[in-house]
mmCIF file of C-alpha atoms and ligand atoms in Angstrom:
data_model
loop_
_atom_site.group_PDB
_atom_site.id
_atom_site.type_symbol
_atom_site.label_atom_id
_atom_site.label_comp_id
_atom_site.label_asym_id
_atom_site.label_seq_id
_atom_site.Cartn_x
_atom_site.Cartn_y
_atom_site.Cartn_z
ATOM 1 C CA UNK A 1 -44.465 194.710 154.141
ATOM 2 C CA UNK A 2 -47.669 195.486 155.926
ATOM 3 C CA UNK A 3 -48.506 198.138 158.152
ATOM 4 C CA UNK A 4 -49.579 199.236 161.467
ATOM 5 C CA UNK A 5 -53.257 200.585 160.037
ATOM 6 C CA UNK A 6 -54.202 203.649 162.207
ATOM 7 C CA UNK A 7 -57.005 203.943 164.827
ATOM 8 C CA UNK A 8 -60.244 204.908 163.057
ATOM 9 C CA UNK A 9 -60.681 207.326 166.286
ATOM 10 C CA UNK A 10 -58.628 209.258 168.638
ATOM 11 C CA UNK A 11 -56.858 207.131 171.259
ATOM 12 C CA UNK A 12 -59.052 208.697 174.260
ATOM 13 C CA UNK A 13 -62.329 208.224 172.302
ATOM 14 C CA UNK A 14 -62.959 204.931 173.528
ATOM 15 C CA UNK A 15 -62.529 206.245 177.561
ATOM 16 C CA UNK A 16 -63.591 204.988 180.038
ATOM 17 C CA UNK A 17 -64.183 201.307 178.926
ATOM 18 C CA UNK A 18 -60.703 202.049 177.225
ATOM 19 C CA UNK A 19 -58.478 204.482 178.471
ATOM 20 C CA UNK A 20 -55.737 206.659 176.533
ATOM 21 C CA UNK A 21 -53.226 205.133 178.479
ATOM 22 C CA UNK A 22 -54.338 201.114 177.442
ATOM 23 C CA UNK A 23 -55.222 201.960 173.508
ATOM 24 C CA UNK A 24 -51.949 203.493 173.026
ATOM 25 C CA UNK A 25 -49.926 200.784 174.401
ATOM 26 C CA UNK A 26 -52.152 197.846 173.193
ATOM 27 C CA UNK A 27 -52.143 199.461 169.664
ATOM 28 C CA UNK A 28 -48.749 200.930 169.386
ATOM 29 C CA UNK A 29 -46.466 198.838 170.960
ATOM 30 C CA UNK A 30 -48.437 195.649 171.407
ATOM 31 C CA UNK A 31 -50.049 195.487 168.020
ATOM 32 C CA UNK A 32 -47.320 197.359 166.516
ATOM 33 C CA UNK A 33 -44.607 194.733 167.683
ATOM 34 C CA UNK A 34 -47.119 191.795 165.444
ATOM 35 C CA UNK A 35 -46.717 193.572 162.526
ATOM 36 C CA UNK A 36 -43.094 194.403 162.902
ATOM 37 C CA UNK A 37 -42.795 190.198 163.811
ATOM 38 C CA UNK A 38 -44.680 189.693 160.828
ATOM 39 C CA UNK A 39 -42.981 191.431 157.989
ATOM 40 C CA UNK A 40 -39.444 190.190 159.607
ATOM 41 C CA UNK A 41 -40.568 186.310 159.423
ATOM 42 C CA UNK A 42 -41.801 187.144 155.718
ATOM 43 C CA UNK A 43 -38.849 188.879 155.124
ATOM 44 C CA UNK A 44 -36.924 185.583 156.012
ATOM 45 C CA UNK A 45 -39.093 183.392 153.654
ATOM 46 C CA UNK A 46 -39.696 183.589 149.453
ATOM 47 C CA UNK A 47 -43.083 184.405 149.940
ATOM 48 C CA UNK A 48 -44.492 187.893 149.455
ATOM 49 C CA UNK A 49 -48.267 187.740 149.813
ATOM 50 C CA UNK A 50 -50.202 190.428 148.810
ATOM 51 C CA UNK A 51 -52.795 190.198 151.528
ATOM 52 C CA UNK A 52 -52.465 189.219 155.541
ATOM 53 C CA UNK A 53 -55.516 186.621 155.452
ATOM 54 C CA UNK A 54 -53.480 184.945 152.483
ATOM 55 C CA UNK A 55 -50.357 185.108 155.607
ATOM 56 C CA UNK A 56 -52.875 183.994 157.928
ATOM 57 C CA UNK A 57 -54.032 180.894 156.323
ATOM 58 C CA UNK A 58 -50.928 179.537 154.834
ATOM 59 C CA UNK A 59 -49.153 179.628 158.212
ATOM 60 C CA UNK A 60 -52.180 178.003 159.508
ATOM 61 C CA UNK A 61 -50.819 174.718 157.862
ATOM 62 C CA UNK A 62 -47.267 174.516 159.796
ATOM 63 C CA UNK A 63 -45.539 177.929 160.287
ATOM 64 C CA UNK A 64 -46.890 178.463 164.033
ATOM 65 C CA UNK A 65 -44.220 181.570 164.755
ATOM 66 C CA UNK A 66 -45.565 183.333 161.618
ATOM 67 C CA UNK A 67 -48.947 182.514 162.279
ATOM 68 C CA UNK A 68 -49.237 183.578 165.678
ATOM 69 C CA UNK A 69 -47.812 187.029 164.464
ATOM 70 C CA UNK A 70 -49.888 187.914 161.755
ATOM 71 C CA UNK A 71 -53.071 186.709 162.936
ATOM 72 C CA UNK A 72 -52.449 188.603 165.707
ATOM 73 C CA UNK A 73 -51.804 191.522 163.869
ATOM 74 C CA UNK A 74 -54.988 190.689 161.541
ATOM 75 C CA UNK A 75 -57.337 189.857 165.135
ATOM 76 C CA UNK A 76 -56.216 193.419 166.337
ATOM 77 C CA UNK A 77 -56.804 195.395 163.296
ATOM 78 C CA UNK A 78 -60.283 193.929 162.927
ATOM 79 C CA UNK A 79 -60.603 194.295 166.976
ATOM 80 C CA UNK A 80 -60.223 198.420 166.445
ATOM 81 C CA UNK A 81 -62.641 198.382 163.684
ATOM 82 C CA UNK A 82 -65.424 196.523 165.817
ATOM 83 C CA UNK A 83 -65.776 199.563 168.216
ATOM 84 C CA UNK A 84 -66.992 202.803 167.628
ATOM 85 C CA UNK A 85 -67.377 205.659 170.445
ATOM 86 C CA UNK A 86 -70.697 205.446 171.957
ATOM 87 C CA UNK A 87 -71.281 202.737 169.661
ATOM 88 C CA UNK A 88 -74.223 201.956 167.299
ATOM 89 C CA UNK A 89 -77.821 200.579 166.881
ATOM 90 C CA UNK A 90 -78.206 197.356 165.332
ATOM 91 C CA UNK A 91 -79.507 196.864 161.721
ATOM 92 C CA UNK A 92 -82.513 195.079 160.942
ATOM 93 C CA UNK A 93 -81.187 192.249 158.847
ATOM 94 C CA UNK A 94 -78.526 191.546 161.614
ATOM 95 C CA UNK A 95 -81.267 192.065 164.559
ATOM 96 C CA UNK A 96 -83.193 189.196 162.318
ATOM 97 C CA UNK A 97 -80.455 186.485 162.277
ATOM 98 C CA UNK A 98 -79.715 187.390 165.801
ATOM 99 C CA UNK A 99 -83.218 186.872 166.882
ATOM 100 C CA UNK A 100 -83.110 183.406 164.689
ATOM 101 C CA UNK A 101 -79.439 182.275 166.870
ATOM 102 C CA UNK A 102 -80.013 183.469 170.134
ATOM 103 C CA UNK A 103 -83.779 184.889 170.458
ATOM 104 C CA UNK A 104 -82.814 188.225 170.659
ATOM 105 C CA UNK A 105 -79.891 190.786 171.133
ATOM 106 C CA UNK A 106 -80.412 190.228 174.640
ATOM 107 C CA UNK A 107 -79.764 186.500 174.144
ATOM 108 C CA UNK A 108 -76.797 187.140 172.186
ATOM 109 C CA UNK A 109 -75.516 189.641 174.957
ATOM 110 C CA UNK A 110 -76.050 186.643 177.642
ATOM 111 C CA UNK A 111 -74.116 184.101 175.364
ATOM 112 C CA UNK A 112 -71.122 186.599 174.513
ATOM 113 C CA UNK A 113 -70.624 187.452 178.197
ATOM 114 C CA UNK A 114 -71.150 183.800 179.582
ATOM 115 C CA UNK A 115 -68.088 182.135 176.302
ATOM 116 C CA UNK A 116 -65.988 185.318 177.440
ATOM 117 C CA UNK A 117 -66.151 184.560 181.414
ATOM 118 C CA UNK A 118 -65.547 180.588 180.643
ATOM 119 C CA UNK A 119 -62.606 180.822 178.565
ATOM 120 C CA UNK A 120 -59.574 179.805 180.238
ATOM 121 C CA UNK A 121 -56.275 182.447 179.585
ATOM 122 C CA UNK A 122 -55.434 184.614 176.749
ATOM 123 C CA UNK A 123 -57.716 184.451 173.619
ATOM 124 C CA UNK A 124 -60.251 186.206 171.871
ATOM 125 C CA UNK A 125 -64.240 186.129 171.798
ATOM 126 C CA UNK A 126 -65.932 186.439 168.790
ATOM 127 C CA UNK A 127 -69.469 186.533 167.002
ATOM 128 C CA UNK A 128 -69.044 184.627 163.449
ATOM 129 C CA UNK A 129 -71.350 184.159 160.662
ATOM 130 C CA UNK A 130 -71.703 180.767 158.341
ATOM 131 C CA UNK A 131 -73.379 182.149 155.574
ATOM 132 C CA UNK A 132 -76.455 183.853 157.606
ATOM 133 C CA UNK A 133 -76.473 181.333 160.619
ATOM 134 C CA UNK A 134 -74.657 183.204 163.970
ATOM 135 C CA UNK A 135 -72.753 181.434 166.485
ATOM 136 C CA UNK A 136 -70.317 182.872 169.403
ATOM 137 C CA UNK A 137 -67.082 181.016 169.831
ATOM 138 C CA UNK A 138 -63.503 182.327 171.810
ATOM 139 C CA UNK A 139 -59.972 180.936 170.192
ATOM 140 C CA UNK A 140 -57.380 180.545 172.012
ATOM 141 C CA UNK A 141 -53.889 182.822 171.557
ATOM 142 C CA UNK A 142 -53.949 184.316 168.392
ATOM 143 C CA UNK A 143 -56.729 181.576 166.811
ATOM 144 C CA UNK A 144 -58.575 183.211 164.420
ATOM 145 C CA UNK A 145 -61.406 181.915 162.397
ATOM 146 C CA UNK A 146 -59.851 183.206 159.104
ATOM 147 C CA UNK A 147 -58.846 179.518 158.958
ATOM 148 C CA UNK A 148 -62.148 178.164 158.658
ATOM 149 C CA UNK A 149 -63.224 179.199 155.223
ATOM 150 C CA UNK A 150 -66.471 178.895 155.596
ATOM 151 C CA UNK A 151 -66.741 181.488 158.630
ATOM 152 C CA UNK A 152 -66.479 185.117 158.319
ATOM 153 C CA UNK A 153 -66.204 186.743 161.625
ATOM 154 C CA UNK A 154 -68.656 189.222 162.331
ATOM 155 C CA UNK A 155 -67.493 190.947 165.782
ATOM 156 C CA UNK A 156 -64.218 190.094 167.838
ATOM 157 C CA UNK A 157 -63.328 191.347 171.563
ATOM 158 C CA UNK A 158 -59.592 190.942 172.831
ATOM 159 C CA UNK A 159 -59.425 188.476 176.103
ATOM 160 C CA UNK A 160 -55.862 189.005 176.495
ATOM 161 C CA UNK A 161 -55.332 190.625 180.070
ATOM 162 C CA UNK A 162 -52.997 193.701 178.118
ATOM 163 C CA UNK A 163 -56.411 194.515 177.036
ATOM 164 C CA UNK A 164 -58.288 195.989 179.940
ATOM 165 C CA UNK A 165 -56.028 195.163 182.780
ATOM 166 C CA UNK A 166 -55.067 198.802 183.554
ATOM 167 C CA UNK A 167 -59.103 199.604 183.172
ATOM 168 C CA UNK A 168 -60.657 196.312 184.808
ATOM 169 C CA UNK A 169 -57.945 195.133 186.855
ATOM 170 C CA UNK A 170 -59.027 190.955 186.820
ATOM 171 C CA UNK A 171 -62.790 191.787 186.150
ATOM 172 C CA UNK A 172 -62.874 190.272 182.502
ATOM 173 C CA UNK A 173 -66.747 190.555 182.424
ATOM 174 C CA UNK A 174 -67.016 194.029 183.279
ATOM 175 C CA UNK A 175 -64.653 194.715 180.935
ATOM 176 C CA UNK A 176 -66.968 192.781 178.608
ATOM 177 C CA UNK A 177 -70.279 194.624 180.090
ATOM 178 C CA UNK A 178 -68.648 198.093 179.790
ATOM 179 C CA UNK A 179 -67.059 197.077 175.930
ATOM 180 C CA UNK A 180 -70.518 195.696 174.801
ATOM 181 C CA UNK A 181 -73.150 197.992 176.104
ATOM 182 C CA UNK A 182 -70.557 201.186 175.163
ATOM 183 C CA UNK A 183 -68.573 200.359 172.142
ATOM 184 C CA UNK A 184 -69.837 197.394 169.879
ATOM 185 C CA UNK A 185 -69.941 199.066 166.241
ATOM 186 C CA UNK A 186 -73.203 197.304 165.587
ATOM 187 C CA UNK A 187 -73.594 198.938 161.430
ATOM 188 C CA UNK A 188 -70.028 197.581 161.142
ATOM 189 C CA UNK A 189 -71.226 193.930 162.931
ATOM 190 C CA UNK A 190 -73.806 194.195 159.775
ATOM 191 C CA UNK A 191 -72.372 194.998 157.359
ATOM 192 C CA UNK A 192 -70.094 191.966 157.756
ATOM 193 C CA UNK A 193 -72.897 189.861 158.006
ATOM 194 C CA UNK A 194 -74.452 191.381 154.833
ATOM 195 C CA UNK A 195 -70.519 189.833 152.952
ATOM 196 C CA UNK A 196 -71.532 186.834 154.764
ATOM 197 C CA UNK A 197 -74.730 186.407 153.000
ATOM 198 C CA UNK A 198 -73.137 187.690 150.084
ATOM 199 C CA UNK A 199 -70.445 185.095 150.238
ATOM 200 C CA UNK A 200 -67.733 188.023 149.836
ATOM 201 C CA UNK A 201 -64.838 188.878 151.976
ATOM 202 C CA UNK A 202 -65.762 191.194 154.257
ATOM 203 C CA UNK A 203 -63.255 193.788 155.777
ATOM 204 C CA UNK A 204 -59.719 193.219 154.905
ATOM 205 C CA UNK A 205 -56.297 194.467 156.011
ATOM 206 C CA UNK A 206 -54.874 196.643 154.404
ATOM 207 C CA UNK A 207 -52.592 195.085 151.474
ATOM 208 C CA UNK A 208 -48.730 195.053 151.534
ATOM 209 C CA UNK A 209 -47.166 197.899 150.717
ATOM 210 C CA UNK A 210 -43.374 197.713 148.635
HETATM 211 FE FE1 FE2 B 1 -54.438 192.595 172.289
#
């Protein structure tokens, strides 16, 4: 079965963008009930993969119950790991391919706000990486690029209301202002680039435990 991974910072760190009150509801009941979804539909099934992308992209092909469960279980867990408090500067090699996508981070900030305000509903927003070339695209639900195998996804922000409506209220982009300028783990951003380039996996959830 997998687990619900921790927070890799207190649940009030991320205030005000984020309050206490949000994180602990978005990651222990919301993200917690994914997991608990997940490991029930495996449970049901002969399958007993070792890793949650493996979940991911095999229910990709039919299963949509089990797929909309664990990838949103995956999409969350990489979600927490995307923000840091006060955030972090960018790294060169990232600031480079970001400069060769969009013209600068400034660009990229313009193109990230502009998908998230456009997209229609519950989804998420995410900067994703074909080997070093950048691009910004929002899924819909619990899409998830996992499914593409040639993308790795570099940065993801939740556009489901449960995750700033008690914050924002129905003002997605400042939401999205407030969560980019504030919390954006930028050395985490590159560093998933760098696997990219590499052609490795990048962050993974954790594996399933007995
Ligand atoms: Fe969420």
């Amino acid at each position: 079965m997998f687990i619900l991974p921790d927070l890799p910072y207190a649940s009030g760190a991320l205030a005000p963008v984020i309050s206490e009150a949000t994180l602990l509801t978005h990651h222990g009941k919301h993200h917690a009930r994914y997991v608990e979804s997940t490991n029930a539909l495996l449970a049901n099934g002969d399958a007993s993969p070792a890793t949650l992308e493996d979940v991911v992209r095999r229910a990709a092909r039919g299963d949509t119950s089990l797929f909309n469960n664990a990838a949103q279980a995956w999409n969350h867990a990489f979600f927490w790991r995307c923000m840091r408090p006060g955030g972090a500067p960018v790294p060169d090699a990232l600031a480079a391919a970001v400069a060769l996508a969009f013209g600068d981070q400034a660009g990229l900030r313009s193109e990230f706000l502009a998908k998230g305000a456009a997209h229609f509903g519950s989804g998420w927003l995410w900067l994703v990486a074909r080997g070093a070339v950048l691009s910004v695209i929002s899924t819909h639900d619990a899409g998830s690029p996992l499914v593409d195998p040639g993308l790795t996804p570099l940065l993801v922000c939740d556009l489901w209301e449960h995750a700033y409506y008690l914050d924002h209220r129905n003002d997605r982009t400042g939401f999205l202002i407030a969560w980019w300028d504030q919390l954006v783990d930028w050395s985490f951003v590159g560093a998933q680039l760098d696997a990219a380039i590499a052609d490795e996996a990048g962050w993974r959830y954790p594996e399933a435990v007995a």
